[in-house]
Amino acid sequence: MKGLVKRYARRGLWLEDVAKPEFGINDVLIRVIRTGVCGTDLHIYVWDEWAQQTIPVPMVVGHEFVGEVVEVGGNVLDFKKGDLVSGEGHVVCGLCRNCMAGRRHLCAHVKGIGVNRPGAFAEYIVLPMSNVWLHHEGVDLDIASIFDPFGNAVHTALSFPLLGEDVLITGAGPIGIMATAVARHAGARYIVVSDLNEYRLELARKMGATLAINVKERDVASTQEELGMHEGFDVGLEMSGNPKAFQDMINNMCHGGKVAMLGIPSGAMGIDWNHVVFNMLTIKGIYGREIFETWYKMSVMLQSGLDLKPVITHRFHYTEFEQAFAAMESGQSGKVILDWE
Ligand code: NAD
Ligand code: ZN
């Protein structure tokens, strides 16, 4: 089968013929239909320090996908040939305290597809049956292919109640703008989104932001004034990983405000802890998706009218992967999709 392989420990990916993955009695063999390109894949493509320390070479990369079940192991009763599925890319140990208690997203020994084990940028992928999500009838294939980052957005956005609340989202990358649409769908009042990238701020407006501001031109505090808010944002969703953005957020939260932090800073990051202490803020770290509560929420929000379409800005055939990575690297993109058919 064809696969996009991190063949050499340097910039690039290589389209190669690789062995179709073998599967065991508890596994599902899936024919990949479409994949999403993630910021993580770009890190692996450019081969930055994180990738050098994390990614085994050679390996098939990629983790956002939708596909069709082609074969199942002997123990698998809940999936059958032809089912339209995506995969939870975090393969958990099943044995640690959190796994045993059913809190699988908190597993202490998680392995990621396309990061620690073979990934989805290939014609076929194998996953344990406990990582397979069956899509609802009528789901859009592009949207189904990005359930992984959509799940990051939903996990973060629904960490705290949003109905009637004022929400600040720092970072209008694909996940920030999906979180914008989710917060709108979940009944937030004002949603302010910040970024430095005009292309992405425009997408945030399409996805339901009340105000999408370029922090090169105006500060977050000015939006509170414009909207007539007097006490700060109730909920903050940090989706940039940028220290300046995080500080902006801490400075603009109300007393008792709640911050969910998805963005991954490149190193240690300082903030003024006086704001946290005296304003009694709650800060919650978010990793991955709740398995499978977040997936359930994604599915039912789509069924109840959540529209994510504007997030998808580019589509390429997998043989055009170089163009796809160029679109990602340019920053002039939302979600980039690769077609594997
Ligand atoms: P992305 O890199 O595409 O988007 C980040 C955005 O933040 C960019 O548009 C950038 O211009 C903007 N930004 C930079 N500095 C800013 C500032 N000072 N103020 C406001 N915005 C600023 O990333 P993404 O794919 O949308 O993911 C969002 C974040 O979540 C990234 O940090 C990513 O690494 C992280 N992530 C975390 C998890 C997890 O499980 N915790 C999973 C996926 C992604
Ligand atoms: Zn575990």
CSV table of C-alpha atoms and ligand atoms in Angstrom, one decimal:
chain,number,residue,atom,x,y,z
A,1,MET,CA,0.0,0.0,0.0
A,2,LYS,CA,1.0,3.7,-0.4
A,3,GLY,CA,2.0,5.6,2.8
A,4,LEU,CA,3.6,8.9,3.7
A,5,VAL,CA,6.7,7.9,5.6
A,6,LYS,CA,9.1,9.8,7.7
A,7,ARG,CA,11.9,7.9,6.0
A,8,TYR,CA,14.9,10.1,6.9
A,9,ALA,CA,15.7,12.2,10.0
A,10,ARG,CA,15.5,15.5,8.0
A,11,ARG,CA,12.9,17.9,6.5
A,12,GLY,CA,10.3,16.2,4.4
A,13,LEU,CA,8.0,13.1,4.0
A,14,TRP,CA,8.4,10.4,1.4
A,15,LEU,CA,5.5,8.7,-0.4
A,16,GLU,CA,6.4,5.0,-0.5
A,17,ASP,CA,5.1,1.5,-0.9
A,18,VAL,CA,4.9,0.0,2.6
A,19,ALA,CA,3.6,-3.3,4.0
A,20,LYS,CA,-0.2,-3.3,4.8
A,21,PRO,CA,-0.4,-3.4,8.6
A,22,GLU,CA,-1.1,-6.7,10.3
A,23,PHE,CA,-3.9,-7.0,12.7
A,24,GLY,CA,-4.8,-9.1,15.7
A,25,ILE,CA,-7.9,-10.6,17.2
A,26,ASN,CA,-9.0,-7.3,18.9
A,27,ASP,CA,-8.2,-5.1,15.9
A,28,VAL,CA,-10.0,-3.4,13.1
A,29,LEU,CA,-8.5,-2.9,9.6
A,30,ILE,CA,-9.6,0.3,8.1
A,31,ARG,CA,-9.3,1.6,4.5
A,32,VAL,CA,-8.4,5.3,4.8
A,33,ILE,CA,-10.7,7.6,2.8
A,34,ARG,CA,-9.6,11.1,3.9
A,35,THR,CA,-7.1,12.6,6.3
A,36,GLY,CA,-6.6,16.0,8.0
A,37,VAL,CA,-3.2,17.5,8.2
A,38,CYS,CA,-2.4,18.6,11.8
A,39,GLY,CA,0.1,21.1,13.1
A,40,THR,CA,1.8,18.1,14.7
A,41,ASP,CA,2.3,16.6,11.2
A,42,LEU,CA,3.9,19.9,10.1
A,43,HIS,CA,6.3,19.7,13.1
A,44,ILE,CA,7.2,16.2,11.9
A,45,TYR,CA,7.5,17.4,8.3
A,46,VAL,CA,9.9,20.3,9.1
A,47,TRP,CA,11.7,18.0,11.7
A,48,ASP,CA,11.9,20.4,14.6
A,49,GLU,CA,13.4,19.7,17.9
A,50,TRP,CA,10.3,18.1,19.3
A,51,ALA,CA,10.0,15.8,16.3
A,52,GLN,CA,13.6,14.8,16.5
A,53,GLN,CA,13.2,13.8,20.1
A,54,THR,CA,9.8,12.0,19.6
A,55,ILE,CA,9.3,10.4,16.2
A,56,PRO,CA,10.9,7.0,15.4
A,57,VAL,CA,12.3,6.8,11.9
A,58,PRO,CA,11.1,5.3,9.6
A,59,MET,CA,7.4,5.5,10.4
A,60,VAL,CA,4.0,6.2,8.6
A,61,VAL,CA,2.8,9.5,10.1
A,62,GLY,CA,-0.7,11.2,10.4
A,63,HIS,CA,-3.5,10.7,12.9
A,64,GLU,CA,-6.6,12.5,11.6
A,65,PHE,CA,-8.7,10.3,9.4
A,66,VAL,CA,-12.0,8.8,8.3
A,67,GLY,CA,-12.2,5.4,6.7
A,68,GLU,CA,-14.2,2.3,6.0
A,69,VAL,CA,-13.9,-1.0,7.9
A,70,VAL,CA,-12.5,-3.7,5.6
A,71,GLU,CA,-11.8,-6.6,8.1
A,72,VAL,CA,-12.1,-7.2,11.8
A,73,GLY,CA,-10.3,-9.6,14.3
A,74,GLY,CA,-12.1,-12.6,15.8
A,75,ASN,CA,-13.0,-10.9,19.0
A,76,VAL,CA,-14.6,-7.8,17.3
A,77,LEU,CA,-18.4,-7.9,17.3
A,78,ASP,CA,-19.3,-4.3,17.2
A,79,PHE,CA,-17.9,-3.3,13.8
A,80,LYS,CA,-18.4,-4.8,10.4
A,81,LYS,CA,-17.2,-4.4,6.8
A,82,GLY,CA,-18.4,-1.2,5.3
A,83,ASP,CA,-18.8,0.8,8.6
A,84,LEU,CA,-17.7,4.4,8.3
A,85,VAL,CA,-15.3,5.1,11.2
A,86,SER,CA,-12.7,7.4,12.6
A,87,GLY,CA,-10.1,6.5,15.2
A,88,GLU,CA,-9.3,7.9,18.6
A,89,GLY,CA,-5.5,8.3,18.0
A,90,HIS,CA,-4.6,7.9,21.7
A,91,VAL,CA,-4.1,4.2,22.3
A,92,VAL,CA,-4.3,3.8,26.1
A,93,CYS,CA,-2.7,1.1,28.3
A,94,GLY,CA,-6.0,-0.2,29.8
A,95,LEU,CA,-4.2,-1.1,33.1
A,96,CYS,CA,-3.3,2.1,34.9
A,97,ARG,CA,-5.5,3.5,37.7
A,98,ASN,CA,-7.2,6.0,35.4
A,99,CYS,CA,-7.8,3.5,32.6
A,100,MET,CA,-9.2,1.0,35.1
A,101,ALA,CA,-11.6,3.6,36.4
A,102,GLY,CA,-12.8,4.4,32.9
A,103,ARG,CA,-11.0,7.8,32.7
A,104,ARG,CA,-9.1,6.7,29.6
A,105,HIS,CA,-8.2,10.2,28.5
A,106,LEU,CA,-6.0,10.4,31.7
A,107,CYS,CA,-4.0,7.2,30.9
A,108,ALA,CA,-0.5,7.4,32.2
A,109,HIS,CA,1.0,5.4,29.3
A,110,VAL,CA,-0.7,6.7,26.2
A,111,LYS,CA,0.7,6.1,22.7
A,112,GLY,CA,-0.3,8.2,19.7
A,113,ILE,CA,-0.9,7.0,16.2
A,114,GLY,CA,1.4,8.7,13.7
A,115,VAL,CA,3.6,9.8,16.6
A,116,ASN,CA,4.6,6.6,18.6
A,117,ARG,CA,3.0,4.0,16.4
A,118,PRO,CA,2.2,3.8,12.6
A,119,GLY,CA,-0.3,6.4,11.5
A,120,ALA,CA,-3.1,7.2,9.1
A,121,PHE,CA,-1.4,8.8,6.1
A,122,ALA,CA,-1.6,5.5,4.3
A,123,GLU,CA,-4.2,3.4,2.4
A,124,TYR,CA,-4.8,1.3,5.5
A,125,ILE,CA,-4.5,1.6,9.2
A,126,VAL,CA,-5.1,-0.8,12.1
A,127,LEU,CA,-6.5,0.2,15.4
A,128,PRO,CA,-7.7,-1.7,18.5
A,129,MET,CA,-11.5,-2.0,18.4
A,130,SER,CA,-11.6,0.1,21.6
A,131,ASN,CA,-10.3,3.1,19.6
A,132,VAL,CA,-12.8,3.0,16.8
A,133,TRP,CA,-15.6,5.5,16.5
A,134,LEU,CA,-18.7,4.6,14.3
A,135,HIS,CA,-20.0,7.7,12.5
A,136,HIS,CA,-23.6,8.6,12.4
A,137,GLU,CA,-25.5,8.3,9.1
A,138,GLY,CA,-25.0,11.3,6.8
A,139,VAL,CA,-21.8,12.8,8.3
A,140,ASP,CA,-19.8,14.9,5.9
A,141,LEU,CA,-16.6,13.1,5.0
A,142,ASP,CA,-14.3,16.1,5.3
A,143,ILE,CA,-15.7,16.8,8.8
A,144,ALA,CA,-15.5,13.1,9.7
A,145,SER,CA,-11.8,13.2,8.8
A,146,ILE,CA,-11.1,15.9,11.4
A,147,PHE,CA,-12.9,14.5,14.4
A,148,ASP,CA,-9.5,14.4,16.2
A,149,PRO,CA,-8.8,18.2,16.3
A,150,PHE,CA,-12.6,18.9,16.4
A,151,GLY,CA,-12.4,16.7,19.6
A,152,ASN,CA,-9.6,18.9,21.0
A,153,ALA,CA,-11.8,21.9,20.4
A,154,VAL,CA,-14.9,20.3,22.0
A,155,HIS,CA,-13.0,18.9,24.9
A,156,THR,CA,-11.6,22.3,25.7
A,157,ALA,CA,-14.7,24.4,24.9
A,158,LEU,CA,-17.0,22.2,27.0
A,159,SER,CA,-14.7,22.0,30.0
A,160,PHE,CA,-16.7,24.7,31.7
A,161,PRO,CA,-20.4,25.7,31.2
A,162,LEU,CA,-20.8,28.2,28.4
A,163,LEU,CA,-24.5,29.1,28.3
A,164,GLY,CA,-24.8,32.9,28.6
A,165,GLU,CA,-21.1,33.3,29.3
A,166,ASP,CA,-18.5,35.6,27.7
A,167,VAL,CA,-15.7,33.7,26.2
A,168,LEU,CA,-12.2,34.7,25.2
A,169,ILE,CA,-10.3,32.4,22.7
A,170,THR,CA,-6.7,33.1,22.1
A,171,GLY,CA,-5.4,31.7,18.8
A,172,ALA,CA,-7.5,31.4,15.7
A,173,GLY,CA,-5.8,28.3,14.3
A,174,PRO,CA,-8.1,25.4,13.1
A,175,ILE,CA,-8.8,24.4,16.7
A,176,GLY,CA,-9.5,27.9,17.9
A,177,ILE,CA,-12.0,28.6,15.2
A,178,MET,CA,-13.7,25.2,15.7
A,179,ALA,CA,-14.0,26.1,19.4
A,180,THR,CA,-15.5,29.4,18.3
A,181,ALA,CA,-18.3,27.6,16.5
A,182,VAL,CA,-18.8,25.1,19.4
A,183,ALA,CA,-19.0,28.0,22.0
A,184,ARG,CA,-21.6,29.7,19.7
A,185,HIS,CA,-23.5,26.4,19.4
A,186,ALA,CA,-23.4,25.9,23.2
A,187,GLY,CA,-25.0,29.3,23.9
A,188,ALA,CA,-22.2,31.7,24.8
A,189,ARG,CA,-23.0,35.4,24.7
A,190,TYR,CA,-19.9,37.2,23.5
A,191,ILE,CA,-17.0,35.3,21.9
A,192,VAL,CA,-13.8,37.3,21.4
A,193,VAL,CA,-11.1,35.6,19.4
A,194,SER,CA,-7.5,36.9,19.1
A,195,ASP,CA,-4.7,36.2,16.6
A,196,LEU,CA,-2.1,38.0,14.5
A,197,ASN,CA,-3.2,36.4,11.3
A,198,GLU,CA,-5.9,38.2,9.3
A,199,TYR,CA,-6.8,35.2,7.2
A,200,ARG,CA,-7.6,33.2,10.3
A,201,LEU,CA,-9.4,36.1,12.0
A,202,GLU,CA,-11.7,36.2,9.0
A,203,LEU,CA,-12.4,32.5,9.5
A,204,ALA,CA,-13.2,33.1,13.2
A,205,ARG,CA,-15.8,35.7,12.1
A,206,LYS,CA,-17.4,33.2,9.8
A,207,MET,CA,-17.5,30.6,12.6
A,208,GLY,CA,-19.4,32.9,14.9
A,209,ALA,CA,-17.0,35.2,16.8
A,210,THR,CA,-18.5,38.4,18.1
A,211,LEU,CA,-15.2,40.1,17.6
A,212,ALA,CA,-12.0,38.7,16.1
A,213,ILE,CA,-9.1,41.0,16.9
A,214,ASN,CA,-5.6,41.3,15.6
A,215,VAL,CA,-3.4,41.8,18.7
A,216,LYS,CA,-0.9,43.7,16.6
A,217,GLU,CA,-3.6,46.4,16.3
A,218,ARG,CA,-5.6,46.4,19.5
A,219,ASP,CA,-5.5,44.7,22.9
A,220,VAL,CA,-8.0,42.3,24.4
A,221,ALA,CA,-9.0,44.8,27.1
A,222,SER,CA,-10.4,47.2,24.5
A,223,THR,CA,-12.9,44.5,23.4
A,224,GLN,CA,-14.4,44.4,26.9
A,225,GLU,CA,-15.0,48.2,26.6
A,226,GLU,CA,-16.5,47.9,23.2
A,227,LEU,CA,-18.9,45.2,24.3
A,228,GLY,CA,-19.8,46.9,27.5
A,229,MET,CA,-18.4,44.1,29.7
A,230,HIS,CA,-17.3,45.3,33.1
A,231,GLU,CA,-15.9,42.4,34.9
A,232,GLY,CA,-13.9,40.3,32.4
A,233,PHE,CA,-14.4,37.1,30.5
A,234,ASP,CA,-16.1,34.2,32.3
A,235,VAL,CA,-14.3,31.4,30.3
A,236,GLY,CA,-11.0,31.5,28.5
A,237,LEU,CA,-9.9,28.9,25.9
A,238,GLU,CA,-6.1,29.2,25.3
A,239,MET,CA,-5.5,27.8,21.8
A,240,SER,CA,-2.2,29.4,20.7
A,241,GLY,CA,0.5,28.1,23.0
A,242,ASN,CA,1.9,31.7,22.9
A,243,PRO,CA,3.1,33.2,26.3
A,244,LYS,CA,1.9,36.7,25.4
A,245,ALA,CA,-1.6,35.3,24.5
A,246,PHE,CA,-1.8,33.4,27.8
A,247,GLN,CA,-0.8,36.6,29.7
A,248,ASP,CA,-3.5,38.5,27.8
A,249,MET,CA,-6.0,35.9,28.9
A,250,ILE,CA,-5.1,35.9,32.6
A,251,ASN,CA,-5.3,39.7,32.6
A,252,ASN,CA,-8.8,39.8,31.1
A,253,MET,CA,-10.6,37.1,33.1
A,254,CYS,CA,-13.3,37.9,35.6
A,255,HIS,CA,-13.0,37.0,39.3
A,256,GLY,CA,-13.6,33.3,39.5
A,257,GLY,CA,-12.9,33.0,35.8
A,258,LYS,CA,-12.1,29.6,34.3
A,259,VAL,CA,-9.4,28.9,31.8
A,260,ALA,CA,-9.0,25.7,29.7
A,261,MET,CA,-5.6,25.4,28.2
A,262,LEU,CA,-5.0,23.4,25.1
A,263,GLY,CA,-2.2,25.4,23.4
A,264,ILE,CA,1.2,23.8,23.9
A,265,PRO,CA,3.9,26.4,24.8
A,266,SER,CA,7.4,25.7,23.3
A,267,GLY,CA,8.9,25.8,26.8
A,268,ALA,CA,8.4,26.9,30.4
A,269,MET,CA,6.1,30.0,30.5
A,270,GLY,CA,5.7,32.7,33.2
A,271,ILE,CA,2.6,34.6,34.1
A,272,ASP,CA,1.6,37.0,36.8
A,273,TRP,CA,0.3,34.6,39.4
A,274,ASN,CA,-1.1,37.5,41.4
A,275,HIS,CA,-4.0,37.6,38.9
A,276,VAL,CA,-4.6,33.9,39.4
A,277,VAL,CA,-4.5,34.1,43.2
A,278,PHE,CA,-6.4,37.4,43.9
A,279,ASN,CA,-8.9,36.8,41.1
A,280,MET,CA,-9.3,33.2,42.1
A,281,LEU,CA,-8.9,31.8,38.6
A,282,THR,CA,-9.2,28.1,37.7
A,283,ILE,CA,-6.8,26.8,35.1
A,284,LYS,CA,-7.3,23.4,33.6
A,285,GLY,CA,-4.9,21.6,31.2
A,286,ILE,CA,-6.5,19.8,28.3
A,287,TYR,CA,-5.0,16.9,26.4
A,288,GLY,CA,-6.7,14.9,23.6
A,289,ARG,CA,-10.3,14.0,23.9
A,290,GLU,CA,-12.5,12.3,26.5
A,291,ILE,CA,-12.9,8.8,25.3
A,292,PHE,CA,-15.6,8.6,24.1
A,293,GLU,CA,-17.7,11.3,25.8
A,294,THR,CA,-16.2,14.1,23.6
A,295,TRP,CA,-16.8,11.9,20.5
A,296,TYR,CA,-20.5,11.6,21.5
A,297,LYS,CA,-20.8,15.4,21.9
A,298,MET,CA,-19.2,16.0,18.5
A,299,SER,CA,-21.6,13.7,16.8
A,300,VAL,CA,-24.7,15.1,18.4
A,301,MET,CA,-23.7,18.7,17.9
A,302,LEU,CA,-23.3,18.1,14.2
A,303,GLN,CA,-26.7,16.4,14.2
A,304,SER,CA,-28.2,19.5,16.0
A,305,GLY,CA,-26.9,21.9,13.4
A,306,LEU,CA,-23.2,22.8,14.3
A,307,ASP,CA,-21.6,23.9,11.0
A,308,LEU,CA,-17.8,23.5,10.8
A,309,LYS,CA,-17.6,23.7,7.0
A,310,PRO,CA,-15.7,27.1,6.8
A,311,VAL,CA,-12.7,25.6,8.7
A,312,ILE,CA,-11.8,23.5,5.7
A,313,THR,CA,-10.0,25.7,3.3
A,314,HIS,CA,-7.8,23.3,1.2
A,315,ARG,CA,-8.2,19.9,-0.3
A,316,PHE,CA,-5.5,17.9,-2.1
A,317,HIS,CA,-5.0,14.3,-3.4
A,318,TYR,CA,-2.4,12.5,-1.2
A,319,THR,CA,0.0,12.5,-4.1
A,320,GLU,CA,0.0,16.3,-3.8
A,321,PHE,CA,1.1,16.2,-0.2
A,322,GLU,CA,3.9,18.7,-0.8
A,323,GLN,CA,1.4,21.3,-1.7
A,324,ALA,CA,-0.7,20.4,1.3
A,325,PHE,CA,2.3,21.0,3.7
A,326,ALA,CA,3.1,24.2,1.9
A,327,ALA,CA,-0.5,25.5,2.5
A,328,MET,CA,-0.1,24.5,6.2
A,329,GLU,CA,3.3,26.2,6.5
A,330,SER,CA,2.0,29.4,4.9
A,331,GLY,CA,-0.4,30.1,7.7
A,332,GLN,CA,-2.9,31.1,5.0
A,333,SER,CA,-5.1,28.1,5.7
A,334,GLY,CA,-7.6,26.6,8.0
A,335,LYS,CA,-7.9,22.8,7.9
A,336,VAL,CA,-6.1,21.0,5.0
A,337,ILE,CA,-7.5,17.7,3.8
A,338,LEU,CA,-5.8,14.9,1.9
A,339,ASP,CA,-8.0,12.6,-0.2
A,340,TRP,CA,-6.8,8.9,-0.2
A,341,GLU,CA,-9.1,7.6,-2.9
B,1,NAD,P1,-2.0,26.6,15.2
B,1,NAD,O1,-0.6,26.7,15.4
B,1,NAD,O2,-2.5,26.4,13.8
B,1,NAD,O3,-2.8,27.9,15.7
B,1,NAD,C1,-2.3,28.7,16.7
B,1,NAD,C2,-2.6,30.2,16.4
B,1,NAD,O4,-2.2,31.0,17.5
B,1,NAD,C3,-2.0,30.7,15.1
B,1,NAD,O5,-3.0,31.1,14.2
B,1,NAD,C4,-1.2,31.9,15.6
B,1,NAD,O6,-1.1,32.9,14.7
B,1,NAD,C5,-1.9,32.3,16.9
B,1,NAD,N1,-1.1,33.1,17.8
B,1,NAD,C6,0.2,33.2,18.0
B,1,NAD,N2,0.6,34.2,18.9
B,1,NAD,C7,-0.6,34.7,19.3
B,1,NAD,C8,-0.9,35.7,20.3
B,1,NAD,N3,0.0,36.4,20.9
B,1,NAD,N4,-2.2,36.0,20.5
B,1,NAD,C9,-3.2,35.3,19.8
B,1,NAD,N5,-3.0,34.3,18.9
B,1,NAD,C10,-1.7,34.0,18.7
B,1,NAD,O7,-2.6,25.5,16.1
B,1,NAD,P2,-3.9,24.6,16.1
B,1,NAD,O8,-3.7,23.4,15.3
B,1,NAD,O9,-5.1,25.4,16.0
B,1,NAD,O10,-3.8,24.1,17.7
B,1,NAD,C11,-3.9,25.1,18.7
B,1,NAD,C12,-2.9,24.8,19.8
B,1,NAD,O11,-3.3,23.6,20.5
B,1,NAD,C13,-1.5,24.6,19.4
B,1,NAD,O12,-0.6,25.2,20.4
B,1,NAD,C14,-1.3,23.1,19.4
B,1,NAD,O13,0.1,22.7,19.6
B,1,NAD,C15,-2.1,22.7,20.5
B,1,NAD,N6,-2.7,21.4,20.5
B,1,NAD,C16,-2.8,20.8,21.7
B,1,NAD,C17,-3.4,19.5,21.8
B,1,NAD,C18,-3.6,18.9,23.2
B,1,NAD,O14,-4.0,17.8,23.2
B,1,NAD,N7,-3.3,19.6,24.3
B,1,NAD,C19,-3.8,18.9,20.7
B,1,NAD,C20,-3.7,19.5,19.4
B,1,NAD,C21,-3.2,20.8,19.4
B,2,ZN,ZN,-3.7,3.7,31.1
